[in-house]
Short mmCIF file of C-alpha atoms and ligand atoms in Angstrom, two decimals:
data_model
loop_
_atom_site.label_atom_id
_atom_site.label_comp_id
_atom_site.label_asym_id
_atom_site.label_seq_id
_atom_site.Cartn_x
_atom_site.Cartn_y
_atom_site.Cartn_z
CA MET A 1 -0.05 0.00 0.00
CA ILE A 2 1.20 3.55 -0.70
CA ASN A 3 0.42 6.02 2.03
CA ILE A 4 0.85 9.79 1.33
CA ALA A 5 0.50 12.15 4.20
CA ILE A 6 -0.55 15.87 3.65
CA ASP A 7 -0.65 18.16 6.69
CA GLY A 8 -0.90 21.89 6.92
CA PRO A 9 -3.08 24.86 8.38
CA ALA A 10 -6.57 25.52 7.55
CA GLY A 11 -7.04 26.92 3.99
CA ALA A 12 -3.64 25.86 2.63
CA GLY A 13 -5.52 23.90 -0.01
CA LYS A 14 -5.04 20.38 1.29
CA SER A 15 -8.43 18.86 0.39
CA THR A 16 -8.66 20.52 -2.99
CA ILE A 17 -5.13 19.22 -3.94
CA ALA A 18 -5.52 15.84 -2.41
CA LYS A 19 -8.68 15.17 -4.00
CA LYS A 20 -7.41 15.93 -7.50
CA ILE A 21 -4.19 13.85 -6.88
CA ALA A 22 -6.33 10.90 -5.67
CA ALA A 23 -8.49 10.97 -8.74
CA ASP A 24 -5.56 11.27 -11.13
CA LEU A 25 -3.64 8.39 -9.45
CA GLY A 26 -6.44 6.17 -8.42
CA TYR A 27 -5.75 6.50 -4.66
CA ILE A 28 -8.47 6.90 -1.95
CA TYR A 29 -8.63 10.42 -0.62
CA VAL A 30 -9.15 10.46 3.25
CA ASP A 31 -10.21 13.78 4.70
CA THR A 32 -9.46 13.37 8.39
CA GLY A 33 -10.78 16.83 9.34
CA ALA A 34 -14.24 15.65 8.24
CA MET A 35 -14.00 12.98 11.02
CA PHE A 36 -13.30 15.62 13.74
CA ARG A 37 -16.00 17.70 12.30
CA ALA A 38 -18.55 14.79 12.43
CA LEU A 39 -17.68 14.42 16.17
CA GLY A 40 -17.98 18.21 16.61
CA LEU A 41 -21.43 18.05 15.03
CA TYR A 42 -22.44 15.14 17.31
CA MET A 43 -21.53 17.28 20.32
CA LEU A 44 -23.31 20.29 19.10
CA ARG A 45 -26.49 18.25 18.51
CA LYS A 46 -26.38 17.02 22.03
CA GLY A 47 -25.96 20.48 23.32
CA ILE A 48 -22.53 19.87 24.61
CA ASP A 49 -20.10 22.74 24.78
CA PRO A 50 -17.16 21.59 22.58
CA SER A 51 -14.76 23.53 24.99
CA ASP A 52 -16.09 21.52 27.96
CA GLY A 53 -13.46 18.70 27.73
CA GLU A 54 -15.07 16.67 30.45
CA ALA A 55 -18.51 16.68 28.98
CA VAL A 56 -16.99 15.80 25.53
CA LYS A 57 -15.03 12.84 27.04
CA ASP A 58 -18.13 11.64 28.83
CA ASN A 59 -20.15 11.51 25.62
CA LEU A 60 -17.50 10.19 23.32
CA SER A 61 -18.33 6.60 23.47
CA GLY A 62 -21.84 7.23 22.21
CA ALA A 63 -20.78 8.79 18.86
CA ASP A 64 -20.55 6.12 16.08
CA ILE A 65 -18.28 7.58 13.34
CA ASP A 66 -17.56 5.52 10.22
CA ILE A 67 -16.13 6.26 6.93
CA ARG A 68 -17.45 4.92 3.65
CA PHE A 69 -16.22 5.42 0.01
CA VAL A 70 -18.92 5.82 -2.56
CA ASP A 71 -17.52 5.98 -6.15
CA GLY A 72 -14.21 7.02 -4.60
CA VAL A 73 -15.84 9.76 -2.56
CA GLN A 74 -15.59 9.75 1.22
CA CYS A 75 -18.78 9.85 3.10
CA VAL A 76 -18.67 10.49 6.91
CA ILE A 77 -21.30 8.44 8.68
CA LEU A 78 -22.48 9.53 12.03
CA ASP A 79 -24.84 7.16 13.79
CA GLN A 80 -25.76 5.83 10.38
CA GLU A 81 -26.33 9.18 8.87
CA ASN A 82 -24.22 10.60 6.02
CA VAL A 83 -23.28 14.12 7.51
CA ASN A 84 -21.11 15.23 4.58
CA GLY A 85 -23.53 18.00 3.82
CA LEU A 86 -23.81 19.26 7.41
CA ILE A 87 -20.19 19.72 8.50
CA ARG A 88 -18.84 22.58 6.51
CA THR A 89 -20.26 25.43 8.61
CA GLU A 90 -18.04 27.78 10.71
CA GLU A 91 -19.85 26.49 13.89
CA VAL A 92 -18.88 22.83 13.26
CA SER A 93 -15.27 23.89 12.11
CA ASP A 94 -14.84 25.60 15.44
CA ALA A 95 -16.28 22.70 17.26
CA ALA A 96 -14.01 20.30 15.51
CA SER A 97 -10.82 22.48 16.49
CA LYS A 98 -11.95 22.54 20.02
CA ILE A 99 -12.60 18.82 20.64
CA ALA A 100 -9.49 17.91 18.63
CA VAL A 101 -7.27 19.02 21.63
CA LEU A 102 -8.39 16.15 23.65
CA PRO A 103 -6.21 12.96 23.64
CA GLU A 104 -9.22 10.65 24.03
CA VAL A 105 -10.77 12.11 20.90
CA ARG A 106 -7.55 11.87 18.91
CA LYS A 107 -7.05 8.23 19.88
CA LYS A 108 -10.57 7.27 18.59
CA MET A 109 -9.83 8.93 15.29
CA LEU A 110 -6.35 7.46 15.00
CA ILE A 111 -7.63 3.95 15.10
CA LEU A 112 -10.08 4.61 12.29
CA GLN A 113 -7.51 6.44 10.17
CA ARG A 114 -4.90 3.78 10.41
CA ASN A 115 -7.46 1.11 9.61
CA ILE A 116 -8.26 2.83 6.43
CA ALA A 117 -4.54 3.39 5.34
CA ALA A 118 -3.79 -0.26 5.98
CA GLY A 119 -6.24 -1.43 3.44
CA HIS A 120 -5.82 1.12 0.61
CA ASP A 121 -3.35 3.27 -1.41
CA VAL A 122 -4.39 6.61 0.33
CA ILE A 123 -3.70 10.30 0.26
CA MET A 124 -4.66 11.37 3.71
CA ASP A 125 -4.86 14.92 4.85
CA GLY A 126 -4.94 16.67 8.26
CA ARG A 127 -2.73 18.06 10.95
CA ASP A 128 -0.89 15.15 12.58
CA ILE A 129 -0.88 12.55 9.68
CA GLY A 130 3.05 12.57 9.10
CA SER A 131 3.70 13.10 12.75
CA ALA A 132 1.26 10.65 14.46
CA VAL A 133 -1.15 8.68 12.25
CA LEU A 134 1.14 7.48 9.45
CA PRO A 135 4.81 8.05 10.64
CA ASP A 136 5.96 5.67 8.15
CA ALA A 137 4.19 7.18 5.17
CA ASP A 138 5.93 6.84 1.79
CA LEU A 139 5.77 10.59 1.31
CA LYS A 140 5.00 13.54 3.74
CA ILE A 141 3.99 16.96 2.35
CA TYR A 142 3.56 19.95 4.51
CA LEU A 143 1.35 22.40 2.58
CA THR A 144 1.15 25.92 3.62
CA ALA A 145 0.42 29.49 2.55
CA SER A 146 0.34 32.99 4.11
CA VAL A 147 -2.53 33.90 6.42
CA GLU A 148 -3.43 36.67 4.00
CA VAL A 149 -3.61 34.43 0.95
CA ARG A 150 -5.57 31.76 2.97
CA ALA A 151 -8.10 34.38 4.30
CA MET A 152 -8.58 35.71 0.70
CA ARG A 153 -9.36 32.18 -0.66
CA ARG A 154 -11.91 31.60 2.00
CA TYR A 155 -13.40 34.97 1.53
CA LYS A 156 -13.78 34.46 -2.15
CA GLU A 157 -15.13 30.90 -1.56
CA ASN A 158 -17.98 32.42 0.68
CA LEU A 159 -18.78 35.07 -1.68
CA ASP A 160 -19.15 32.52 -4.42
CA LYS A 161 -21.55 30.61 -2.37
CA GLY A 162 -23.43 33.79 -1.81
CA ILE A 163 -22.48 33.92 1.90
CA LYS A 164 -21.67 37.36 3.37
CA ALA A 165 -18.10 37.48 4.46
CA ASP A 166 -15.71 39.85 6.17
CA LEU A 167 -12.18 39.58 5.41
CA GLU A 168 -10.83 40.72 8.58
CA GLU A 169 -13.00 38.51 10.63
CA ILE A 170 -11.92 35.56 8.42
CA LYS A 171 -8.28 36.37 9.07
CA ALA A 172 -8.76 36.47 12.80
CA ASP A 173 -10.57 33.17 12.80
CA ILE A 174 -7.80 31.65 10.73
CA ARG A 175 -5.03 32.96 13.15
CA GLU A 176 -7.11 31.63 16.17
CA ARG A 177 -7.54 28.18 14.69
CA ASP A 178 -3.89 28.03 13.60
CA GLU A 179 -2.82 29.01 17.12
CA ARG A 180 -5.07 26.25 18.66
CA ASP A 181 -4.04 23.64 16.18
CA MET A 182 -0.30 24.29 16.39
CA THR A 183 -0.02 24.77 20.28
CA ARG A 184 -2.02 22.06 21.70
CA SER A 185 -0.05 19.51 23.59
CA GLU A 186 -1.57 16.54 21.95
CA ALA A 187 -0.46 15.98 18.29
CA PRO A 188 -0.14 19.63 17.30
CA LEU A 189 0.35 20.55 13.71
CA VAL A 190 4.09 20.53 13.02
CA LYS A 191 6.13 20.19 10.04
CA VAL A 192 8.10 16.98 10.65
CA PRO A 193 11.68 16.91 9.56
CA ASP A 194 11.01 14.34 6.76
CA ALA A 195 8.07 16.30 5.23
CA LYS A 196 8.60 18.32 2.04
CA GLU A 197 7.19 21.83 2.49
CA VAL A 198 5.16 23.43 -0.32
CA ASP A 199 4.01 26.92 -0.07
CA THR A 200 0.98 27.48 -2.26
CA SER A 201 0.75 31.21 -1.75
CA ASP A 202 2.01 32.03 -5.21
CA MET A 203 0.98 28.76 -6.97
CA SER A 204 -2.19 27.71 -8.87
CA ILE A 205 -3.91 24.58 -7.92
CA ASP A 206 -2.67 22.78 -11.05
CA GLU A 207 0.71 23.75 -10.39
CA VAL A 208 0.67 22.42 -6.87
CA VAL A 209 -0.99 19.09 -8.05
CA SER A 210 1.52 18.42 -10.75
CA TYR A 211 4.33 19.40 -8.43
CA ILE A 212 3.19 16.78 -5.98
CA GLU A 213 2.34 14.24 -8.42
CA ASP A 214 5.85 14.38 -9.76
CA MET A 215 7.17 13.68 -6.24
CA ILE A 216 4.83 10.73 -5.86
CA ARG A 217 5.78 9.25 -9.22
CA SER A 218 9.34 9.30 -8.08
CA ILE A 219 8.79 7.26 -5.07
CA ALA A 220 5.79 4.94 -6.10
O1 LIG B 1 -9.00 20.30 8.06
P1 LIG B 1 -10.35 20.72 8.66
O2 LIG B 1 -10.30 22.25 8.69
O3 LIG B 1 -11.55 20.19 8.16
O4 LIG B 1 -10.31 20.37 10.20
C1 LIG B 1 -11.24 20.66 11.16
C2 LIG B 1 -10.37 20.81 12.57
O5 LIG B 1 -10.08 19.50 12.96
C3 LIG B 1 -9.11 21.44 12.57
O6 LIG B 1 -9.20 22.80 13.18
C4 LIG B 1 -8.26 20.67 13.56
C5 LIG B 1 -8.85 19.36 13.61
N1 LIG B 1 -8.10 18.29 12.92
C6 LIG B 1 -7.10 17.70 13.77
O7 LIG B 1 -6.88 17.97 14.85
N2 LIG B 1 -6.28 16.64 13.15
C7 LIG B 1 -6.51 16.23 11.94
N3 LIG B 1 -5.80 15.31 11.41
C8 LIG B 1 -7.57 16.94 11.10
C9 LIG B 1 -8.29 18.01 11.62
#
């Protein structure tokens, strides 16, 4: 099995890039953020404050999260329901980042993620894939971009979807999320020494895709 790890901060383009590469090369794309988001959604639905670590831990075992692949597309299943369409809101994103600081939460996710990687050629994106989930990955990429560029991308995405957006607010959210993801004690976002850093600030999506595909072809 070939395992490719892509880590990096929110908005660096990980999922867009990883999806395209997976489709081109016939790998399965695993979006680990979606699993944390599904668990965040579960807590919100139960009326649990995602910052309340004790309450989250107490309710963890009740959340049944599974991943299925339908025509190569990942579906996150929460208690038998496909929640793909419900996990992309700012509220769920914020909840995911908050619950992700808990070691108990990360352990639950890590088992699921390793099981998927053991059975398929995968390109898996997240924050701790190269450092914790797949430390023996065949290739590790650290995808990044400046806060300004990441905020502008999100701003345009929102406008395209007809969602009202405030650039300064988005920038502040991104900084806050980076800070939490990078400074938590459990599996923080780090660039591991054997990861190849790719700064996408001044690159188009296609440029990044072909750059990484060249790297994969050289090792696969
Ligand atoms: O990649 P994303 O924005 O969908 O991730 C949502 C949150 O989940 C992110 O703020 C941090 C957390 N996360 C994590 O801690 N580890 C991962 N492997 C993936 C996501």
